[in-house]
CSV table of C-alpha atoms and ligand atoms in Angstrom, one decimal:
chain,number,residue,atom,x,y,z
A,1,MET,CA,15.5,207.4,62.0
A,2,ALA,CA,13.7,205.7,59.3
A,3,GLU,CA,10.3,206.6,61.0
A,4,ILE,CA,11.3,210.4,61.2
A,5,LEU,CA,12.4,210.6,57.7
A,6,GLU,CA,9.2,209.1,56.7
A,7,GLU,CA,7.1,211.5,58.7
A,8,LEU,CA,9.1,214.5,57.3
A,9,SER,CA,8.5,213.4,53.8
A,10,GLU,CA,4.6,213.0,54.6
A,11,VAL,CA,4.7,216.5,56.1
A,12,ILE,CA,6.4,218.4,53.2
A,13,LYS,CA,4.5,216.5,50.6
A,14,GLY,CA,2.4,218.7,48.3
A,15,CYS,CA,4.4,222.0,48.4
A,16,SER,CA,3.5,223.7,44.9
A,17,ARG,CA,6.3,226.2,45.4
A,18,CYS,CA,3.6,229.1,45.0
A,19,GLY,CA,5.4,231.4,47.5
A,20,PHE,CA,2.2,232.4,49.4
A,21,CYS,CA,4.0,231.8,52.7
A,22,MET,CA,6.6,234.6,52.0
A,23,VAL,CA,4.0,237.1,52.7
A,24,GLU,CA,3.9,237.0,56.5
A,25,CYS,CA,6.9,235.0,57.3
A,26,PRO,CA,8.9,237.2,60.0
A,27,ALA,CA,12.1,235.6,59.3
A,28,TYR,CA,11.9,236.2,55.5
A,29,GLY,CA,10.7,239.7,56.1
A,30,ALA,CA,13.8,240.4,58.0
A,31,THR,CA,16.4,238.9,55.8
A,32,LYS,CA,14.6,238.1,52.2
A,33,ILE,CA,16.8,234.9,52.2
A,34,GLU,CA,14.9,232.3,50.3
A,35,TRP,CA,15.8,229.4,52.8
A,36,ASP,CA,14.4,231.5,55.7
A,37,VAL,CA,10.8,231.2,54.3
A,38,ALA,CA,8.8,227.9,54.3
A,39,ARG,CA,9.3,227.2,50.6
A,40,GLY,CA,12.9,227.4,51.0
A,41,ARG,CA,13.0,225.3,54.2
A,42,ILE,CA,11.1,222.6,52.4
A,43,ARG,CA,13.4,222.5,49.5
A,44,LEU,CA,16.2,221.9,51.9
A,45,ALA,CA,14.3,219.2,53.6
A,46,ASN,CA,14.0,217.5,50.2
A,47,GLU,CA,17.7,217.8,49.8
A,48,LEU,CA,18.1,216.0,53.2
A,49,LEU,CA,15.5,213.3,52.3
A,50,ASN,CA,17.4,212.7,48.9
A,51,GLY,CA,20.8,212.5,50.6
A,52,ASN,CA,22.1,215.7,49.2
A,53,MET,CA,22.6,217.4,52.3
A,54,ALA,CA,23.9,216.4,55.8
A,55,PHE,CA,24.2,217.8,59.2
A,56,ASP,CA,27.6,219.1,58.8
A,57,GLY,CA,26.6,222.8,59.7
A,58,GLU,CA,25.4,223.8,56.1
A,59,LEU,CA,21.8,223.0,57.4
A,60,ASP,CA,22.0,224.9,60.7
A,61,ASP,CA,21.0,228.3,59.8
A,62,PRO,CA,17.9,227.1,57.8
A,63,VAL,CA,16.9,224.8,60.8
A,64,ASP,CA,17.5,227.3,63.5
A,65,THR,CA,16.2,230.5,62.1
A,66,CYS,CA,12.6,229.4,61.9
A,67,LEU,CA,10.5,231.0,64.8
A,68,MET,CA,7.7,228.2,64.6
A,69,CYS,CA,5.3,230.9,64.6
A,70,ARG,CA,3.0,229.2,62.0
A,71,SER,CA,2.1,232.2,59.9
A,72,CYS,CA,3.2,230.2,56.9
A,73,TYR,CA,0.7,227.5,57.6
A,74,ASP,CA,-2.1,230.0,57.8
A,75,ASN,CA,-1.2,231.3,54.3
A,76,CYS,CA,-0.5,228.0,52.7
A,77,SER,CA,-3.5,226.5,50.6
A,78,SER,CA,-1.7,223.0,50.8
A,79,LYS,CA,-1.4,223.3,54.6
A,80,ILE,CA,2.2,222.3,54.6
A,81,ASP,CA,3.2,222.4,58.5
A,82,THR,CA,6.6,223.9,58.0
A,83,PRO,CA,7.2,224.2,61.7
A,84,LYS,CA,6.5,220.5,62.2
A,85,ALA,CA,9.1,219.8,59.4
A,86,VAL,CA,11.6,222.0,61.0
A,87,GLN,CA,11.0,220.2,64.5
A,88,LEU,CA,11.5,216.9,62.6
A,89,ILE,CA,14.9,218.0,61.1
A,90,ARG,CA,16.0,219.1,64.4
A,91,THR,CA,15.0,215.6,65.9
A,92,LEU,CA,17.0,214.1,63.1
A,93,ARG,CA,20.0,216.4,63.9
A,94,TYR,CA,19.8,215.4,67.6
A,95,LYS,CA,19.6,211.7,66.9
A,96,SER,CA,22.7,212.2,64.5
A,97,GLY,CA,24.4,213.4,67.7
A,98,LYS,CA,24.9,217.0,66.4
A,99,MET,CA,23.0,218.8,69.0
A,100,LYS,CA,25.5,221.3,70.9
A,101,LEU,CA,26.4,220.2,74.4
A,102,PRO,CA,25.2,223.2,76.2
A,103,TYR,CA,21.7,222.6,74.6
A,104,ARG,CA,21.7,219.0,75.8
A,105,MET,CA,22.7,220.0,79.4
A,106,VAL,CA,20.0,222.7,79.3
A,107,PHE,CA,17.2,220.2,78.3
A,108,GLU,CA,18.6,217.1,80.3
A,109,ARG,CA,19.7,218.8,83.5
A,110,VAL,CA,18.4,222.4,83.9
A,111,LEU,CA,14.9,222.5,82.7
A,112,PRO,CA,13.5,219.5,84.6
A,113,ASN,CA,15.3,220.7,87.8
A,114,LYS,CA,13.6,223.8,89.3
A,115,GLY,CA,16.0,223.8,92.0
A,116,LEU,CA,18.8,224.6,89.6
A,117,MET,CA,16.7,227.1,87.6
A,118,SER,CA,15.9,228.8,90.9
A,119,LEU,CA,19.8,228.9,91.9
A,120,GLY,CA,20.4,230.4,88.4
A,121,THR,CA,17.7,233.0,88.7
A,122,ARG,CA,19.0,234.0,92.2
A,123,LEU,CA,22.6,234.4,91.2
A,124,MET,CA,21.2,236.7,88.2
A,125,SER,CA,19.1,238.4,90.5
A,126,SER,CA,22.1,239.2,93.1
A,127,ALA,CA,24.2,240.0,90.1
A,128,GLN,CA,21.6,242.7,88.9
A,129,GLY,CA,21.4,244.0,92.5
A,130,ILE,CA,25.0,245.0,92.5
A,131,GLY,CA,25.2,246.0,89.0
A,132,LEU,CA,27.2,243.1,87.8
A,133,ASP,CA,24.7,242.3,85.0
A,134,LYS,CA,26.0,245.5,83.1
A,135,LEU,CA,29.6,243.6,82.8
A,136,MET,CA,27.5,241.3,80.2
A,137,ASN,CA,27.5,244.1,77.6
A,138,SER,CA,31.5,244.6,78.1
A,139,LYS,CA,33.4,243.9,75.0
A,140,ILE,CA,35.4,241.1,76.6
A,141,ILE,CA,32.5,239.1,77.9
A,142,VAL,CA,30.7,239.7,74.5
A,143,ARG,CA,33.9,238.3,72.6
A,144,LEU,CA,33.9,235.2,74.9
A,145,PHE,CA,30.3,234.6,75.0
A,146,PRO,CA,28.3,236.4,72.1
A,147,GLU,CA,24.9,235.7,73.4
A,148,ALA,CA,25.7,237.7,76.8
A,149,GLU,CA,24.5,241.0,75.1
A,150,ALA,CA,21.2,239.7,74.0
A,151,ILE,CA,20.6,238.0,77.5
A,152,ALA,CA,21.4,241.4,79.1
A,153,ASP,CA,18.9,242.9,76.7
A,154,VAL,CA,16.0,240.5,77.1
A,155,VAL,CA,16.2,239.4,80.9
A,156,PRO,CA,14.1,242.0,83.1
A,157,LYS,CA,14.9,242.9,86.5
A,158,LEU,CA,14.4,239.5,88.1
A,159,PRO,CA,12.4,239.1,91.4
A,160,LYS,CA,14.0,238.0,94.7
A,161,LYS,CA,11.4,235.2,95.1
A,162,ARG,CA,10.1,233.0,92.5
A,163,ALA,CA,6.2,232.6,92.3
A,164,ARG,CA,6.5,229.1,93.7
A,165,LYS,CA,7.7,230.6,96.9
A,166,VAL,CA,5.1,233.0,97.4
A,167,LEU,CA,1.9,231.2,96.2
A,168,PRO,CA,0.1,229.0,98.6
A,169,HIS,CA,-0.5,225.6,97.3
A,170,ILE,CA,-4.5,225.9,97.6
A,171,ILE,CA,-6.4,229.3,97.1
A,172,LYS,CA,-10.0,229.1,98.0
A,173,PRO,CA,-12.7,231.3,96.9
A,174,ASP,CA,-14.7,233.1,99.8
A,175,GLY,CA,-18.0,231.5,99.1
A,176,PRO,CA,-18.8,228.1,97.9
A,177,ALA,CA,-16.6,227.0,95.0
A,178,LYS,CA,-18.0,227.1,91.4
A,179,GLY,CA,-15.1,225.0,90.1
A,180,LYS,CA,-11.9,223.3,91.3
A,181,VAL,CA,-8.7,223.8,89.0
A,182,ILE,CA,-5.1,223.2,88.7
A,183,TYR,CA,-3.0,226.2,88.0
A,184,PHE,CA,0.0,225.2,85.9
A,185,LEU,CA,2.8,227.3,86.8
A,186,GLY,CA,5.1,227.7,83.8
A,187,CYS,CA,8.9,228.4,84.1
A,188,ALA,CA,8.9,232.0,82.9
A,189,VAL,CA,6.0,233.2,84.9
A,190,ASP,CA,7.6,231.2,87.9
A,191,PHE,CA,11.0,232.9,87.7
A,192,ALA,CA,10.3,236.1,86.0
A,193,TYR,CA,6.7,237.2,86.6
A,194,PRO,CA,5.5,236.2,90.0
A,195,ASP,CA,3.2,239.2,90.0
A,196,VAL,CA,1.5,237.6,86.9
A,197,ALA,CA,0.8,234.3,88.8
A,198,GLN,CA,-0.4,236.1,91.9
A,199,ALA,CA,-2.7,238.0,89.6
A,200,THR,CA,-4.0,234.8,87.8
A,201,VAL,CA,-4.7,232.8,90.9
A,202,GLN,CA,-6.4,235.6,92.9
A,203,LEU,CA,-8.5,236.7,89.9
A,204,LEU,CA,-9.8,232.8,89.7
A,205,ALA,CA,-10.4,232.7,93.4
A,206,ALA,CA,-12.4,236.0,93.2
A,207,GLN,CA,-14.6,234.5,90.4
A,208,GLY,CA,-15.4,231.6,92.7
A,209,ILE,CA,-12.9,229.0,91.6
A,210,GLU,CA,-10.7,227.0,93.9
A,211,VAL,CA,-7.2,226.9,92.7
A,212,HIS,CA,-4.5,224.2,93.4
A,213,VAL,CA,-1.0,224.9,92.6
A,214,PRO,CA,1.1,221.6,92.3
A,215,GLU,CA,4.7,221.5,91.9
A,216,VAL,CA,5.4,221.0,88.2
A,217,SER,CA,8.2,220.4,85.8
A,218,CYS,CA,8.9,222.7,82.7
A,219,CYS,CA,6.2,221.8,80.1
A,220,GLY,CA,9.0,220.4,78.0
A,221,LEU,CA,8.4,222.5,74.8
A,222,PRO,CA,12.0,224.0,74.5
A,223,ALA,CA,13.4,220.6,74.4
A,224,TYR,CA,10.8,219.3,72.0
A,225,THR,CA,11.1,222.2,69.6
A,226,TYR,CA,14.7,221.7,69.4
A,227,GLY,CA,14.5,218.1,68.7
A,228,HIS,CA,15.4,216.5,72.1
A,229,VAL,CA,12.1,214.5,72.2
A,230,LYS,CA,13.2,212.1,74.9
A,231,ALA,CA,13.8,214.9,77.2
A,232,ALA,CA,10.6,216.4,76.4
A,233,GLN,CA,8.8,212.9,77.0
A,234,ASP,CA,10.5,212.6,80.5
A,235,MET,CA,9.3,216.3,81.6
A,236,ALA,CA,5.8,215.5,80.1
A,237,LYS,CA,5.8,212.1,82.3
A,238,LEU,CA,6.7,214.1,85.5
A,239,ASN,CA,4.0,216.6,84.8
A,240,LEU,CA,1.3,213.8,84.2
A,241,GLU,CA,2.3,212.1,87.4
A,242,LYS,CA,2.2,215.2,89.5
A,243,LEU,CA,-1.0,216.9,88.1
A,244,LYS,CA,-3.9,214.3,89.4
A,245,ILE,CA,-6.1,215.6,86.6
A,246,ASP,CA,-8.9,213.3,87.2
A,247,GLU,CA,-9.6,215.2,90.5
A,248,PHE,CA,-10.1,218.6,88.7
A,249,ASP,CA,-12.3,220.5,86.3
A,250,ALA,CA,-9.6,222.1,84.2
A,251,VAL,CA,-5.9,222.8,84.1
A,252,ILE,CA,-5.4,226.7,83.6
A,253,SER,CA,-2.2,228.0,82.4
A,254,ASP,CA,-1.3,231.9,82.0
A,255,CYS,CA,1.5,231.1,79.4
A,256,SER,CA,-0.3,230.5,76.3
A,257,THR,CA,2.7,228.4,75.2
A,258,CYS,CA,2.5,226.0,77.9
A,259,ALA,CA,-1.1,225.8,77.5
A,260,SER,CA,-0.6,224.8,73.7
A,261,PHE,CA,2.0,222.4,74.5
A,262,LEU,CA,0.3,220.6,77.3
A,263,LYS,CA,-2.4,219.8,74.7
A,264,GLU,CA,0.4,218.2,72.3
A,265,TYR,CA,1.6,215.5,74.9
A,266,THR,CA,-1.0,213.2,73.2
A,267,ASP,CA,1.1,213.5,69.8
A,268,PHE,CA,4.6,212.3,71.3
A,269,ILE,CA,4.0,210.2,74.4
A,270,LYS,CA,4.3,206.6,73.5
A,271,ASP,CA,4.2,205.2,76.9
A,272,GLU,CA,0.7,203.3,76.9
A,273,ASN,CA,0.4,203.8,80.7
A,274,ILE,CA,0.2,207.4,80.6
A,275,LYS,CA,-1.1,208.0,77.1
A,276,GLU,CA,-4.9,208.0,78.4
A,277,GLN,CA,-3.8,210.6,80.9
A,278,ALA,CA,-2.3,212.7,78.3
A,279,HIS,CA,-5.6,212.7,76.3
A,280,VAL,CA,-7.5,213.6,79.6
A,281,LEU,CA,-5.0,216.4,80.1
A,282,ALA,CA,-5.5,217.6,76.5
A,283,GLU,CA,-9.2,218.0,77.1
A,284,LYS,CA,-8.8,219.9,80.3
A,285,VAL,CA,-6.2,222.4,79.4
A,286,TYR,CA,-7.3,226.1,79.0
A,287,ASP,CA,-5.4,229.3,78.4
A,288,VAL,CA,-6.3,231.5,81.1
A,289,SER,CA,-8.2,233.8,78.7
A,290,GLU,CA,-10.1,231.0,77.2
A,291,TYR,CA,-11.1,230.0,80.5
A,292,LEU,CA,-12.0,233.4,81.7
A,293,ALA,CA,-14.0,234.0,78.6
A,294,LYS,CA,-16.0,230.6,79.2
A,295,ILE,CA,-16.8,231.5,82.8
A,296,GLU,CA,-17.9,235.1,82.0
A,297,LEU,CA,-16.2,237.4,84.5
A,298,GLN,CA,-18.5,239.0,87.1
A,299,GLY,CA,-18.4,241.9,89.1
A,300,PRO,CA,-15.8,244.5,88.2
A,301,ARG,CA,-14.9,246.9,91.1
A,302,LYS,CA,-13.3,249.8,89.2
A,303,VAL,CA,-13.4,251.7,86.2
A,304,LEU,CA,-10.2,251.9,84.6
A,305,ASN,CA,-9.8,254.8,82.2
A,306,LYS,CA,-7.0,253.6,80.1
A,307,THR,CA,-6.4,252.7,76.7
A,308,VAL,CA,-5.1,249.4,75.8
A,309,THR,CA,-3.7,247.5,72.7
A,310,TYR,CA,-2.9,243.8,72.3
A,311,HIS,CA,-0.2,241.4,71.1
A,312,GLN,CA,-1.6,238.0,70.0
A,313,SER,CA,1.0,235.5,70.9
A,314,CYS,CA,1.6,233.0,68.1
A,315,HIS,CA,0.8,229.9,70.5
A,316,LEU,CA,-2.5,231.5,71.5
A,317,GLY,CA,-3.7,232.6,68.1
A,318,ARG,CA,-2.2,230.0,65.6
A,319,TYR,CA,-1.6,226.8,67.8
A,320,LEU,CA,-4.6,227.1,70.1
A,321,GLY,CA,-6.8,228.9,67.6
A,322,LYS,CA,-8.0,231.4,70.2
A,323,THR,CA,-8.1,234.5,68.1
A,324,LYS,CA,-11.2,236.5,69.7
A,325,GLU,CA,-11.2,235.7,73.5
A,326,ILE,CA,-8.9,238.4,74.7
A,327,GLU,CA,-10.4,241.1,72.2
A,328,ASN,CA,-13.8,240.3,73.6
A,329,ILE,CA,-12.6,240.4,77.1
A,330,LEU,CA,-10.9,243.9,76.5
A,331,ASP,CA,-13.9,245.1,74.7
A,332,LYS,CA,-16.1,244.7,77.7
A,333,LEU,CA,-14.0,246.2,80.4
A,334,PRO,CA,-15.3,249.4,82.2
A,335,GLY,CA,-13.3,252.4,81.3
A,336,ILE,CA,-10.9,250.5,78.8
A,337,THR,CA,-10.4,251.7,75.3
A,338,PHE,CA,-9.2,248.9,73.1
A,339,ILE,CA,-7.1,250.3,70.0
A,340,LYS,CA,-6.0,247.4,67.6
A,341,ALA,CA,-2.4,247.6,66.4
A,342,ASP,CA,-2.0,247.0,62.6
A,343,ASN,CA,0.2,244.3,63.2
A,344,GLN,CA,-1.4,242.9,66.3
A,345,ASN,CA,-1.2,239.3,65.2
A,346,GLU,CA,2.3,239.5,64.0
A,347,CYS,CA,5.1,237.5,65.7
A,348,CYS,CA,7.2,239.7,68.2
A,349,GLY,CA,10.5,237.7,67.4
A,350,GLY,CA,10.9,236.3,70.8
A,351,ALA,CA,10.1,232.7,70.1
A,352,GLY,CA,11.7,231.4,73.4
A,353,SER,CA,15.4,231.7,73.1
A,354,TYR,CA,15.3,232.9,69.3
A,355,CYS,CA,15.7,236.4,70.7
A,356,ILE,CA,19.3,235.4,72.1
A,357,THR,CA,20.4,232.7,69.6
A,358,GLN,CA,19.1,234.9,66.5
A,359,GLN,CA,19.5,238.2,68.1
A,360,LYS,CA,19.8,240.3,64.8
A,361,ARG,CA,16.9,238.8,63.2
A,362,SER,CA,14.8,238.9,66.3
A,363,GLN,CA,15.7,242.6,66.7
A,364,LYS,CA,14.4,243.3,63.3
A,365,ILE,CA,11.2,241.6,63.8
A,366,LEU,CA,10.8,243.2,67.2
A,367,ASP,CA,11.5,246.8,65.8
A,368,LYS,CA,8.7,246.3,63.2
A,369,LYS,CA,6.4,245.2,66.1
A,370,VAL,CA,7.3,248.1,68.2
A,371,GLU,CA,6.5,250.4,65.5
A,372,GLY,CA,2.9,249.1,65.2
A,373,ILE,CA,2.5,249.2,68.9
A,374,SER,CA,3.7,252.8,69.0
A,375,LYS,CA,1.3,254.2,66.7
A,376,THR,CA,-1.6,253.2,69.0
A,377,LYS,CA,-0.2,255.4,71.7
A,378,ALA,CA,-1.9,253.0,74.3
A,379,ASP,CA,-1.2,253.2,78.0
A,380,TYR,CA,-0.8,249.4,78.2
A,381,LEU,CA,0.0,246.5,75.7
A,382,ILE,CA,-1.9,243.4,76.9
A,383,THR,CA,-0.6,239.9,76.0
A,384,SER,CA,-0.9,236.4,77.3
A,385,CYS,CA,2.6,234.9,77.0
A,386,PRO,CA,5.3,235.7,79.3
A,387,ALA,CA,8.0,235.0,76.8
A,388,CYS,CA,6.4,237.6,74.4
A,389,MET,CA,6.4,239.9,77.5
A,390,LEU,CA,10.2,239.6,78.0
A,391,GLN,CA,10.6,240.4,74.2
A,392,LEU,CA,8.2,243.2,74.0
A,393,ASN,CA,9.4,244.8,77.3
A,394,SER,CA,13.0,245.0,75.9
A,395,GLY,CA,11.7,246.5,72.6
A,396,LEU,CA,9.4,249.1,74.1
A,397,LYS,CA,12.0,250.2,76.8
A,398,LYS,CA,14.3,251.3,73.9
A,399,SER,CA,11.4,253.2,72.0
A,400,GLU,CA,9.9,256.7,72.5
A,401,THR,CA,6.6,255.3,73.5
A,402,ASN,CA,5.4,255.1,77.2
A,403,THR,CA,3.3,251.9,76.7
A,404,GLN,CA,3.8,249.4,79.4
A,405,VAL,CA,3.5,245.7,78.9
A,406,LEU,CA,0.9,243.9,81.1
A,407,HIS,CA,-0.2,240.3,81.2
A,408,LEU,CA,-4.3,240.2,80.8
A,409,THR,CA,-4.5,239.0,84.3
A,410,GLU,CA,-2.8,241.8,85.7
A,411,LEU,CA,-5.0,244.2,83.8
A,412,LEU,CA,-7.9,242.1,85.1
A,413,LYS,CA,-6.7,242.3,88.7
A,414,GLU,CA,-6.7,246.0,88.6
A,415,ILE,CA,-10.3,246.1,87.7
A,416,TYR,CA,-11.7,243.1,89.2
A,417,LEU,CA,-9.8,243.2,92.8
A,418,SER,CA,-8.9,246.7,93.1
A,419,ASP,CA,-10.4,247.2,96.5
A,420,MET,CA,-9.6,243.8,97.8
A,421,LYS,CA,-6.4,242.4,99.5
A,422,LYS,CA,-3.8,242.2,96.8
B,1,SF4,S1,4.8,226.0,51.8
B,1,SF4,FE1,2.7,226.3,51.1
B,1,SF4,S2,2.6,228.6,50.6
B,1,SF4,FE2,4.7,228.0,50.7
B,1,SF4,S3,5.3,227.6,48.8
B,1,SF4,FE3,4.8,225.7,49.7
B,1,SF4,S4,2.6,225.3,49.0
B,1,SF4,FE4,3.1,227.4,48.6
B,2,SF4,S1,7.0,229.2,61.1
B,2,SF4,FE1,7.1,231.4,60.9
B,2,SF4,S2,9.4,231.8,60.6
B,2,SF4,FE2,9.1,229.7,60.3
B,2,SF4,S3,8.9,229.5,58.0
B,2,SF4,FE3,6.9,229.7,58.9
B,2,SF4,S4,6.3,231.8,58.9
B,2,SF4,FE4,8.6,231.6,58.6
């Protein structure tokens, strides 16, 4: 505990209370509550450090309502890393034994166990098949389980088969391989968007890359973000053992959140036996957009006369710092007209489970986001994060616009593999 308190004190040191962080904080924008903005959260962290506050529920809202989007960090001249401070406070809460049991169960039992996640997804898919999911909106269920409504809102029609069941373990290009990579299959793509996984591996293979798809665990980010560092370390260890990174040129993810967090393993892995591997992994991880920009896509097969707009995920833009790659790719696509939304880089309010646990705030943030997208009247909204896809889909389906959400690789598959076997 002392070590974490010391780190927290270092992280928040230097806040001048200038308030520049208020400008783009989506949580503060939705509520105008002082403790929703970085300055307010830092003040509460100081109160905690001074022993004037404890984990008796009073701190829960300020700690749980941060989206970890990092907009405040971008606007802060003192470079105070508020999401890091929030993560440390959540870690202190976990260590004080105040983490709610359902969260512990998810981080310790469900996320490391793809079999269990698969069972849950199959049950949900079957329930959707016979219309049982509609019951989640019924008054009685919502009274017993308030998050049910938000879950019903955001969970899309789930596929019968997860990506892992349809992807081969190795996908070879037709000619000699120009590179050999690992495809890191994240949970959201695996269980909700197998078409995205197919598009990614087929696109890479069509560009001459040999793709290997090992069994992996959840990247560990949800557990880490909520302060259960031990569960995140366990998942990271499982992944480092399974990936055999030394045999590959790169590790590619089509989930910007996974890509960003795989790079962060170096920060929290203490075990010296695997720390070196974490550093090797950090060097080799790419978000798929970054990798495609690097290898320079060759040989489009179709002119797709469509208008597209783009949502920059917080993990791609603010954590990985890749702010131009996707725009540059879109600008060069034959037939595609790119229309930039005014609020392209703003958080969509999804933030993992935030759209479920903080439904009202999340909805307000999403409404604003959808307004900006609607103004573009684009045929497609392109993004690189499956969690953002879930959130944006749920917002757009309730709006007047016909804009359809696509992952970057789905759009590229249309253009680069259109007359090939899909
Ligand atoms: S967090 Fe940064 S931007 Fe916000 S009040 Fe403190 S110094 Fe100013
Ligand atoms: S990370 Fe995002 S939601 Fe959290 S305080 Fe900073 S700007 Fe606000």
